[in-house]
C-alpha positions as protocol buffer text, in pm:
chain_id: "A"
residue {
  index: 1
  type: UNK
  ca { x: 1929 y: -1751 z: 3369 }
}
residue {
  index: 2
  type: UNK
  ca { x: 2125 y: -1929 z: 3591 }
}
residue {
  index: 3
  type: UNK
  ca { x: 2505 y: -2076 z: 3522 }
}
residue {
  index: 4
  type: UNK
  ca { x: 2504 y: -2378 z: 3396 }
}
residue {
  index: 5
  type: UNK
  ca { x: 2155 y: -2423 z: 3262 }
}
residue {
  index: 6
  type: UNK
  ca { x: 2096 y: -2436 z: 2898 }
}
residue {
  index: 7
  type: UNK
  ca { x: 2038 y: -2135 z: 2647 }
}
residue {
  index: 8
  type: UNK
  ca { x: 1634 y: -2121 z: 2596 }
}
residue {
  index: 9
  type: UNK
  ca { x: 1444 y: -1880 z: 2370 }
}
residue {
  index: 10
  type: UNK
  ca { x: 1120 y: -1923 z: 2565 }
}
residue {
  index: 11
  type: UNK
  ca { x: 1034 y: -1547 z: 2437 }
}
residue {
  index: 12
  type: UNK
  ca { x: 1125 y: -1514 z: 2106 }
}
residue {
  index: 13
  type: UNK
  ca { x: 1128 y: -1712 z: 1775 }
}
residue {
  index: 14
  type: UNK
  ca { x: 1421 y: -2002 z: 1782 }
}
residue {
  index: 15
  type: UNK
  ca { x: 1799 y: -1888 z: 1727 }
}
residue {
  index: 16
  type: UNK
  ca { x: 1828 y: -2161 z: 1459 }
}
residue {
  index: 17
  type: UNK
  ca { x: 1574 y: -2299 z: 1191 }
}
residue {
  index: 18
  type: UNK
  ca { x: 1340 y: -2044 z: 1002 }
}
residue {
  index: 19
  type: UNK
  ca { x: 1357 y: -1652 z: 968 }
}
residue {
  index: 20
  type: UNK
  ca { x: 1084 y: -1497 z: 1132 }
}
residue {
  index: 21
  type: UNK
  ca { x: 963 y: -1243 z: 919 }
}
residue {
  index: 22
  type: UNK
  ca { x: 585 y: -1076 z: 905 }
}
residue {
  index: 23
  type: UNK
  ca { x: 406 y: -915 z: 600 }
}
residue {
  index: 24
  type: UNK
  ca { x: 253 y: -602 z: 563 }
}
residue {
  index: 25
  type: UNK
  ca { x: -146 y: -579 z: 558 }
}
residue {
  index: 26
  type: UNK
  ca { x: -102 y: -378 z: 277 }
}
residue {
  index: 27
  type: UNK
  ca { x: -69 y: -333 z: -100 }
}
residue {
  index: 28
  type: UNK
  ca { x: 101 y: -45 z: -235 }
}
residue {
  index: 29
  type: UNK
  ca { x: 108 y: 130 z: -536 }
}
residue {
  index: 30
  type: UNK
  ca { x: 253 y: 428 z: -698 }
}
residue {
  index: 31
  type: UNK
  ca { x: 126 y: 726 z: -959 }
}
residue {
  index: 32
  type: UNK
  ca { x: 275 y: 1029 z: -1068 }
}
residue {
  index: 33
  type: UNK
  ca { x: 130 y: 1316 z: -1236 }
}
residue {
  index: 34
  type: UNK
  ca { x: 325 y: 1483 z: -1514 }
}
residue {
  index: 35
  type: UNK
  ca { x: 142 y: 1823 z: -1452 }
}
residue {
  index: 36
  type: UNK
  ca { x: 82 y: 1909 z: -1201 }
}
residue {
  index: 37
  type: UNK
  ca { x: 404 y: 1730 z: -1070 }
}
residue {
  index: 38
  type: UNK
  ca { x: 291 y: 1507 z: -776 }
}
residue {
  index: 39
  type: UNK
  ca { x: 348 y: 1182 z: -642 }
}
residue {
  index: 40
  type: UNK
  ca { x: 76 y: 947 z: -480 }
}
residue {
  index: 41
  type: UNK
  ca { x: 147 y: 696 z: -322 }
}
residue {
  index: 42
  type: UNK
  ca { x: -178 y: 416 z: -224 }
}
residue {
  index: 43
  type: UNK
  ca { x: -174 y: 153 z: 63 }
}
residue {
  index: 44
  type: UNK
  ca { x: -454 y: -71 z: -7 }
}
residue {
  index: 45
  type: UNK
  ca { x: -595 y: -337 z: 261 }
}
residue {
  index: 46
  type: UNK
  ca { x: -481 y: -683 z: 170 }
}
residue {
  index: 47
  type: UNK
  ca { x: -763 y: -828 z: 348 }
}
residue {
  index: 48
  type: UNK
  ca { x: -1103 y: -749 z: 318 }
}
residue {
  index: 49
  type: UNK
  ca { x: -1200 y: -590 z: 640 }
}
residue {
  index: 50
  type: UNK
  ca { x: -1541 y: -706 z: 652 }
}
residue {
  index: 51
  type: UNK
  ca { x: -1511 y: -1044 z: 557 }
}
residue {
  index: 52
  type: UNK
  ca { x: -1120 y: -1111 z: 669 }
}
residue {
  index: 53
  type: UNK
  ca { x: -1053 y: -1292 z: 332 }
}
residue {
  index: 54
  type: UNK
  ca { x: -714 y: -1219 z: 133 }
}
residue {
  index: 55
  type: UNK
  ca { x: -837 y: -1027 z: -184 }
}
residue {
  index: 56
  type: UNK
  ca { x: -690 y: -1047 z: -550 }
}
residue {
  index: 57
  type: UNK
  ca { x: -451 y: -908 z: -687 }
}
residue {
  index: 58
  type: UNK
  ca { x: -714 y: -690 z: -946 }
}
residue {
  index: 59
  type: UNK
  ca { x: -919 y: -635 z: -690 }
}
residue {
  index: 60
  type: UNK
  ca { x: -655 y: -490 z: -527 }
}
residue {
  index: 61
  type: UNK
  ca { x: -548 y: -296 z: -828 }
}
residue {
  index: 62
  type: UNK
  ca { x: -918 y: -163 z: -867 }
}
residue {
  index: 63
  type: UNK
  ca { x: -920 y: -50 z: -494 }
}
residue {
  index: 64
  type: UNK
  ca { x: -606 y: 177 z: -600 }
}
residue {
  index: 65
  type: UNK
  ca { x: -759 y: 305 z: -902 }
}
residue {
  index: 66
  type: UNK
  ca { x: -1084 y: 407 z: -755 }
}
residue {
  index: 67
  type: UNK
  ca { x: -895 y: 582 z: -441 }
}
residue {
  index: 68
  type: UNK
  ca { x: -704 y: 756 z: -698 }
}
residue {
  index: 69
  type: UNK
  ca { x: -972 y: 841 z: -961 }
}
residue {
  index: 70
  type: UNK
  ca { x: -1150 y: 1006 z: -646 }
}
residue {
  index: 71
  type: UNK
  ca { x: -838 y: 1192 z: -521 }
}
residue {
  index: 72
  type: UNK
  ca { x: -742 y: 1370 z: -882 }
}
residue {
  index: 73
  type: UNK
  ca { x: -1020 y: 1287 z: -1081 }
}
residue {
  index: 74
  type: UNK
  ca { x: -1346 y: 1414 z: -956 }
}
residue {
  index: 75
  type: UNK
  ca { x: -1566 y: 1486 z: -1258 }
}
residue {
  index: 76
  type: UNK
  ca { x: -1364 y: 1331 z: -1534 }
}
residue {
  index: 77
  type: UNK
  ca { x: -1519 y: 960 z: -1619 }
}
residue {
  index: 78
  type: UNK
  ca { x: -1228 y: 902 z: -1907 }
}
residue {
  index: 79
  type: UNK
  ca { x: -1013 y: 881 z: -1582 }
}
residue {
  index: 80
  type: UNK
  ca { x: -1064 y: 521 z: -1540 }
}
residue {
  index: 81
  type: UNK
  ca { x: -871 y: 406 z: -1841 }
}
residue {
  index: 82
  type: UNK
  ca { x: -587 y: 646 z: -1840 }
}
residue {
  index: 83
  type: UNK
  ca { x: -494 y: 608 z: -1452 }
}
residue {
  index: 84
  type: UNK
  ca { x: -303 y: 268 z: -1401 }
}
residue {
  index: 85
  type: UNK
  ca { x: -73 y: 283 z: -1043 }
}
residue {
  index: 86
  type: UNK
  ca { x: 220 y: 82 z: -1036 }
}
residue {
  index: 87
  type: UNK
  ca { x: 283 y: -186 z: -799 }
}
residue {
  index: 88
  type: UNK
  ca { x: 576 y: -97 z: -564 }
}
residue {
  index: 89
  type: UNK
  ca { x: 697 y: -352 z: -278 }
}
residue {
  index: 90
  type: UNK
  ca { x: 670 y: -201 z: 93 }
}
residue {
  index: 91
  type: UNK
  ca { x: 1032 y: -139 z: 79 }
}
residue {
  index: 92
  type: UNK
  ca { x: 1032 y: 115 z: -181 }
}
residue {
  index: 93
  type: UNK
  ca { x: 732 y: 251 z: -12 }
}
residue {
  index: 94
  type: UNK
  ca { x: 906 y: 320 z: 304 }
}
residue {
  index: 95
  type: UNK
  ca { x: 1123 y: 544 z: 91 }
}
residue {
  index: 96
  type: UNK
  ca { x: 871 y: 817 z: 1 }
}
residue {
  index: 97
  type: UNK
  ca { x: 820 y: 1083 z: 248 }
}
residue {
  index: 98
  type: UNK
  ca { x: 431 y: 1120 z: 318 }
}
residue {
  index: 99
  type: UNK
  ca { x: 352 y: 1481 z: 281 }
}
residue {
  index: 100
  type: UNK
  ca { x: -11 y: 1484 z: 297 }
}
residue {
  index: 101
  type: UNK
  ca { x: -298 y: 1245 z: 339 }
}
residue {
  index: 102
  type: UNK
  ca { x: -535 y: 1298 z: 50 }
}
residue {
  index: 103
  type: UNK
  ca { x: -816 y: 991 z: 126 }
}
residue {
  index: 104
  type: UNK
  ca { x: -852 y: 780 z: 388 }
}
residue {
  index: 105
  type: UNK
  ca { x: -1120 y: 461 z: 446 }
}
residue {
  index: 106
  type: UNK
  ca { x: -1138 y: 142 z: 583 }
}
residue {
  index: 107
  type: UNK
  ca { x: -974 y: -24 z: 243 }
}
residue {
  index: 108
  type: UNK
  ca { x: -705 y: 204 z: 146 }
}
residue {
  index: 109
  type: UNK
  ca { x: -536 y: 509 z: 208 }
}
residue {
  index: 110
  type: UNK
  ca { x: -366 y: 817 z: -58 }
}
residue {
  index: 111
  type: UNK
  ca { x: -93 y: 947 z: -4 }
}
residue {
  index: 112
  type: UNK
  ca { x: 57 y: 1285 z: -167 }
}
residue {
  index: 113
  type: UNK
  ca { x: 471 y: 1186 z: -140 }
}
residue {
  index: 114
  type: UNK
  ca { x: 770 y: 1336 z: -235 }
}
C-alpha cells in the first residue's frame, strides 16, 4: 500500500458491516450405547448430492438413523424405533475425538468418538 492512500479490503470481506461467517455442509447427530459403552457420532450431507437441493430436517434425521441402524444394528428390524440420535450443533461436534470411522457414503458419515 502506499502512504497516504486509503485503507482497502480488496481481498477479504469489509472491516465494517456484516460478520462473515460460513456453515457447515453438514448435520450432526449424536448416539450412545449404554452397553456396550460407545459413542457415535453422524455427519449427514445437508444437501442432497445428486440433486444440490437443501434437504429436511427428517430427512436428515432418517439419513442418521439408517447410517446408524446399519453400523450397530445389522439383523435387528425393532432397531428402527428404539434408535433416535440427537441433534448436536457443529460446535459440540468438534469436541468429540474421532476414533474410528465406522460407515462412510456420499450422504453421511459414522463416527465411533470418545
Amino acid at each position: 500500500m502506499l502512504a497516504g492512500a486509503p485503507a482497502t479490503n480488496e481481498d477479504g470481506p469489509s472491516a465494517c458491516g456484516e460478520i462473515p461467517f460460513s456453515m457447515s455442509d453438514l448435520a450432526y447427530f449424536d448416539y450412545a450405547l449404554v452397553l456396550p459403552e460407545e459413542r457415535y457420532l453422524i455427519e449427514v450431507q445437508v444437501g442432497n448430492p445428486a440433486t444440490g437441493v437443501t434437504r429436511r430436517n427428517d430427512e436428515l434425521e432418517n439419513l442418521a438413523k439408517d447410517a446408524l441402524i446399519t453400523v450397530v444394528g445389522q439383523g435387528r428390524d425393532d432397531l428402527a424405533e428404539k434408535l433416535k440420535p440427537t441433534p448436536i450443533n457443529e460446535s459440540d461436534a468438534k469436541n468429540l475425538t474421532k476414533v474410528q470411522q465406522l460407515l462412510s457414503g456420499p450422504d453421511c458419515a459414522v463416527y465411533l468418538v470418545e
